[in-house]
mmCIF file of C-alpha atoms in Angstrom:
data_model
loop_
_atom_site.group_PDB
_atom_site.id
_atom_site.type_symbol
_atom_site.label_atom_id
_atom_site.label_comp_id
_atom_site.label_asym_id
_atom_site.label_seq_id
_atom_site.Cartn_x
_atom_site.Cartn_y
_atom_site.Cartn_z
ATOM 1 C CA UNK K 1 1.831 -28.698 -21.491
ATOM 2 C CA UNK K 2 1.558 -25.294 -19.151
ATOM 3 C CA UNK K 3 -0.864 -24.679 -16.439
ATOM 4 C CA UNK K 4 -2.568 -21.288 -16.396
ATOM 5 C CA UNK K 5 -2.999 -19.817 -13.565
ATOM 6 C CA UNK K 6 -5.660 -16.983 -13.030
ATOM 7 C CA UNK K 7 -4.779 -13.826 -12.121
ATOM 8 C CA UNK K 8 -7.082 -10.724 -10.993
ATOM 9 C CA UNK K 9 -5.717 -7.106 -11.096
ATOM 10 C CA UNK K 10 -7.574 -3.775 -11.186
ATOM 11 C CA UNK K 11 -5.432 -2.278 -14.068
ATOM 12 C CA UNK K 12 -5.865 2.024 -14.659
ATOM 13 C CA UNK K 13 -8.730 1.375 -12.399
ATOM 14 C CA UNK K 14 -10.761 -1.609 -14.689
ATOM 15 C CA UNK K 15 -10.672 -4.910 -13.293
ATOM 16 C CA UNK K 16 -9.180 -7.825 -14.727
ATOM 17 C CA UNK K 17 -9.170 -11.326 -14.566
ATOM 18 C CA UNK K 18 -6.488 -13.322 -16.907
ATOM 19 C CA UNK K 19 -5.335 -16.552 -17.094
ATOM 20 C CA UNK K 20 -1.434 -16.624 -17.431
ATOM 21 C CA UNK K 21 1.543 -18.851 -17.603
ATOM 22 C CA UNK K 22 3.544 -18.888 -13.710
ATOM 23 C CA UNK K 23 6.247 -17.942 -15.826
ATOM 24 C CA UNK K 24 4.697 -14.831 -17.766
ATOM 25 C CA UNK K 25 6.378 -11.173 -16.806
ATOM 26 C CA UNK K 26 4.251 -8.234 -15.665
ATOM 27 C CA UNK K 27 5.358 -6.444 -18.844
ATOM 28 C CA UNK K 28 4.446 -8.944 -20.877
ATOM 29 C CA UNK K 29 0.704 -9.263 -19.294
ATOM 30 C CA UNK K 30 0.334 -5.930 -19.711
ATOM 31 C CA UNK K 31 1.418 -5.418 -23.505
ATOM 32 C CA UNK K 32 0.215 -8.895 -24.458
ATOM 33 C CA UNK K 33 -2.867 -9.479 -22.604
ATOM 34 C CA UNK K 34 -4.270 -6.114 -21.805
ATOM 35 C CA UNK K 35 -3.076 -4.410 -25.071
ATOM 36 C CA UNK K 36 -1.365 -1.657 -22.841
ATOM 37 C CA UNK K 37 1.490 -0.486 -25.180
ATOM 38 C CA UNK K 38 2.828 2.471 -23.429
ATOM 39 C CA UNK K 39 4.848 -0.053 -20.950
ATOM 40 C CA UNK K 40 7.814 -1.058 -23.033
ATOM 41 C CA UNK K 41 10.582 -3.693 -22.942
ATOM 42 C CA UNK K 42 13.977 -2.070 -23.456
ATOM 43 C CA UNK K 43 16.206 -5.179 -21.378
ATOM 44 C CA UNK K 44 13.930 -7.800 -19.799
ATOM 45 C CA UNK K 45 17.047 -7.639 -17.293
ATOM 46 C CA UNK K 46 16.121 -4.546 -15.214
ATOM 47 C CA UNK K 47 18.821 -2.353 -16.375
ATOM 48 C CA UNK K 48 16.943 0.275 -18.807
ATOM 49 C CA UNK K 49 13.323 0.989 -16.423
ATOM 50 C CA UNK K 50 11.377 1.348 -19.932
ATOM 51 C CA UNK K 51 8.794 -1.162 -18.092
ATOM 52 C CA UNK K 52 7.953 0.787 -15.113
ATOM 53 C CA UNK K 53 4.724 1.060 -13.951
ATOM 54 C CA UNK K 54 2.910 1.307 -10.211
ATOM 55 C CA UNK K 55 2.472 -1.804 -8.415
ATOM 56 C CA UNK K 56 0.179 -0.869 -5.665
ATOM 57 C CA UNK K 57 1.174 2.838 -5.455
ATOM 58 C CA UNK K 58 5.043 1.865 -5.803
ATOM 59 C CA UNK K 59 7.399 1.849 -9.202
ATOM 60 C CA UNK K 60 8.287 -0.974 -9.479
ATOM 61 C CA UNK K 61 10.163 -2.763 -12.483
ATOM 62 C CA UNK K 62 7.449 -5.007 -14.345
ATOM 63 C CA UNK K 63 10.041 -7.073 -16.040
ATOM 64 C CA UNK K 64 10.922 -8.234 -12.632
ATOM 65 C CA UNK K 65 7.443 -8.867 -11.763
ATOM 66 C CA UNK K 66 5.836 -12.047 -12.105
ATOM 67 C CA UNK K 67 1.983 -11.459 -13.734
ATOM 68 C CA UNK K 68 0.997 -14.436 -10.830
ATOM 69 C CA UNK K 69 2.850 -11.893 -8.293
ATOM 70 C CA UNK K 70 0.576 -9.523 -9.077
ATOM 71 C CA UNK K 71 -2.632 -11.000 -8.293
ATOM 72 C CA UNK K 72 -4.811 -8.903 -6.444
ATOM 73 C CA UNK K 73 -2.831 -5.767 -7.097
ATOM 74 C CA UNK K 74 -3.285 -2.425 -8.066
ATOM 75 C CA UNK K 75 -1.487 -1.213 -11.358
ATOM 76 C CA UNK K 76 -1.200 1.621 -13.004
ATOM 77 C CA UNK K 77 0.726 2.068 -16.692
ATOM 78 C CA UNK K 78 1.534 5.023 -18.133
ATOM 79 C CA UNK K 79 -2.023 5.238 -20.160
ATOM 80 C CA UNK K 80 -3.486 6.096 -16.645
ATOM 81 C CA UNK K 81 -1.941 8.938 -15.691
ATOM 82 C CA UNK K 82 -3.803 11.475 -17.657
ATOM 83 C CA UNK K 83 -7.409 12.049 -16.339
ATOM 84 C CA UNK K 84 -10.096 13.899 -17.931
ATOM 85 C CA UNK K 85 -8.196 14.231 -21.075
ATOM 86 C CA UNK K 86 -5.833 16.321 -19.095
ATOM 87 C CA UNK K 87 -2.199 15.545 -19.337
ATOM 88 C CA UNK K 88 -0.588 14.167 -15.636
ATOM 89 C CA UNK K 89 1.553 17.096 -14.815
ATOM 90 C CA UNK K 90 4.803 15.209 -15.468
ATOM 91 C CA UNK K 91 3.480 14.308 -18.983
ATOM 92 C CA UNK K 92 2.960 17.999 -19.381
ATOM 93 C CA UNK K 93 6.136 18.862 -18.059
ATOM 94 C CA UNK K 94 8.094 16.233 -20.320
ATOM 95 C CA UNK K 95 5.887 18.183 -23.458
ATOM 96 C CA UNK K 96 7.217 21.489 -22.004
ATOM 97 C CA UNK K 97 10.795 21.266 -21.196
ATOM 98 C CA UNK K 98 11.674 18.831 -23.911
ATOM 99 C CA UNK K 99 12.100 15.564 -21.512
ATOM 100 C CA UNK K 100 11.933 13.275 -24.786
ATOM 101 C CA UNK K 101 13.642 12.342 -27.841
ATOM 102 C CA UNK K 102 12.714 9.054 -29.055
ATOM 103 C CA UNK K 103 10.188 9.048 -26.832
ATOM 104 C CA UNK K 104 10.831 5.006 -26.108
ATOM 105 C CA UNK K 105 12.410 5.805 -22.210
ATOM 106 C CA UNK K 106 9.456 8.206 -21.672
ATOM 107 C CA UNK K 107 6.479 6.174 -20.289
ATOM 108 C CA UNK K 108 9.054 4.625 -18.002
ATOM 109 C CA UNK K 109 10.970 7.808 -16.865
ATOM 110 C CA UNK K 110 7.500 9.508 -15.641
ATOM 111 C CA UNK K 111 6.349 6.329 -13.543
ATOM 112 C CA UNK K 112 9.945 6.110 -12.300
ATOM 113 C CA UNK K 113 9.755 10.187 -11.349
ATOM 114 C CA UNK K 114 5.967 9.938 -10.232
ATOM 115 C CA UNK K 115 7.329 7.299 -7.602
ATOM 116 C CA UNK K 116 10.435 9.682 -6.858
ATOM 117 C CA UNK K 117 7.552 12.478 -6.607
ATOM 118 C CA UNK K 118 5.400 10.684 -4.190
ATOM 119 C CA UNK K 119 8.198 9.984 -1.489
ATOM 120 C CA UNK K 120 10.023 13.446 -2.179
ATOM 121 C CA UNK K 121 7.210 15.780 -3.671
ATOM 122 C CA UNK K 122 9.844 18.814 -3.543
ATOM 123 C CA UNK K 123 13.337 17.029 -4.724
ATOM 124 C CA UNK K 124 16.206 18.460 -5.415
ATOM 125 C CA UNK K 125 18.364 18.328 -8.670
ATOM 126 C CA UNK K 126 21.058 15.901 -6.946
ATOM 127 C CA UNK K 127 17.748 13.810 -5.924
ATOM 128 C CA UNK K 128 15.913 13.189 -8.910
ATOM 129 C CA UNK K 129 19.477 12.499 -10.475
ATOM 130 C CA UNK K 130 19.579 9.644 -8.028
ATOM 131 C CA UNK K 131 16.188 8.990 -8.232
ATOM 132 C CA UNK K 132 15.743 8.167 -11.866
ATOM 133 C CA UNK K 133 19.463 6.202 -11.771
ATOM 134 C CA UNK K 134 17.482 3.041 -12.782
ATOM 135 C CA UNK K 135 16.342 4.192 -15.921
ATOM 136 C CA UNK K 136 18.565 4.564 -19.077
ATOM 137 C CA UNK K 137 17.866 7.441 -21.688
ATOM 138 C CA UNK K 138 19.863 6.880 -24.798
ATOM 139 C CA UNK K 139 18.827 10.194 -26.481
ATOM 140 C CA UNK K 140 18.580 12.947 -24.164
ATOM 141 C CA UNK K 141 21.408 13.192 -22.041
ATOM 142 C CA UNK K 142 19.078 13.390 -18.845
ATOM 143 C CA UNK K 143 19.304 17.265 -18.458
ATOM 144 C CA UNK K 144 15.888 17.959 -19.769
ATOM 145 C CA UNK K 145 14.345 14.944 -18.107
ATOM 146 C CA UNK K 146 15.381 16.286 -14.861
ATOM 147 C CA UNK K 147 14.743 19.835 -15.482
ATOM 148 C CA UNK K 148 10.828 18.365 -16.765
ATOM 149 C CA UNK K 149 10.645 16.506 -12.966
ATOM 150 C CA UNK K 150 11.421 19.848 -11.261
ATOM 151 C CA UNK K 151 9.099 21.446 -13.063
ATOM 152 C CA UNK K 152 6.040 19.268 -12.166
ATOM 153 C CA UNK K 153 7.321 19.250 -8.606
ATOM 154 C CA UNK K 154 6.320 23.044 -8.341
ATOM 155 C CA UNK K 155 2.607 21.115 -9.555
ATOM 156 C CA UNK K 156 0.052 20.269 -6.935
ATOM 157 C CA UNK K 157 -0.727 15.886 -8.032
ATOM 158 C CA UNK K 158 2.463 15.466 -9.897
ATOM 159 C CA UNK K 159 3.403 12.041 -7.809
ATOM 160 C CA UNK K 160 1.611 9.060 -8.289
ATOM 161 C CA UNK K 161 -2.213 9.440 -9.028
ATOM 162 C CA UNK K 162 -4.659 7.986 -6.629
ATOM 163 C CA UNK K 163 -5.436 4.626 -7.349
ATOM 164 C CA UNK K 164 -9.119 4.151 -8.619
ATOM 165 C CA UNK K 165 -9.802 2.697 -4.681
ATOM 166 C CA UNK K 166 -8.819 5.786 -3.748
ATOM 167 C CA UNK K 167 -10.384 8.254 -6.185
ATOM 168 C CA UNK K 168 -13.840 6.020 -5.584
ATOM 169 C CA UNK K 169 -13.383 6.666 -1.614
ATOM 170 C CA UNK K 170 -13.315 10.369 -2.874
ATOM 171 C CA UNK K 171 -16.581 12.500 -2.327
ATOM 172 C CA UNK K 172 -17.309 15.576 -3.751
#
């Protein structure tokens, strides 16, 4: 018999409460739980970064992630980057410069290069190289990918997007 253990996390900026397994991965919260898709499992061994997501404004891995770790956290998925029915400007730039194939390393690739984006906002081609070396793209060869990242570098809010804390604390 398993314990559950509950678990609050303010997910895309709604709030959460779940009761979990100690053992259940991030990834598998989100996808199973929360019905949040776009995060994939491509390894459950941290190789392939199809899971990434923002843990409290940092990519992080979520099939290295407890769900009981993240109690209390702030998460963003891929299906909170666009706003307003406006693309994020990476998702825009991976429509425009052909950053996808399959499509399946996407949702990972822009939360690893939104991360990249918010501690280098104006890399360079050797950087987001290096930068996105934890996520595996089996179709595209990575040239596109990194030529989509440079792109929405030259964009004003291509990095991580305020967290919903943040965007509340906004006024107008």
């Amino acid at each position: 018999m398993s314990t559950l253990v509950s678990v609050r996390v303010r997910v895309n900026g709604e709030e959460y409460e779940l009761e979990v397994e100690p053992r259940l991965l991030l990834v598998h919260a989100l996808r199973d739980k929360l019905g949040l898709t776009g995060t994939h499992v491509g390894c459950d061994t941290s190789n392939c970064g199809a899971c990434t997501v923002h843990l409290n404004g940092r990519a992080v891995k979520s099939c290295t992630v407890l769900a009981v770790q993240a109690d209390g956290a702030e998460i963003t998925t891929i299906e909170g980057m666009a706003h307003g029915g406006e693309l994020h400007p990476l998702q825009e730039a991976f429509w425009n410069d052909h950053g996808l194939q399959c499509g399946y390393c996407t949702p990972g690739m822009i939360m690893a290069a939104a991360g990249l984006l918010a501690d280098n906002p104006n890399p360079t081609e050797e950087e987001v190289r290096h930068g996105l070396e934890g996520n595996l793209c089996r179709c595209t060869g990575y040239h596109n990918i990194v030529r989509a990242v440079l792109d929405a570098a030259k964009v004003k809010g291509a990095s991580i997007p305020a967290t919903a804390s943040e965007q509340e604390g906004v006024t107008a």
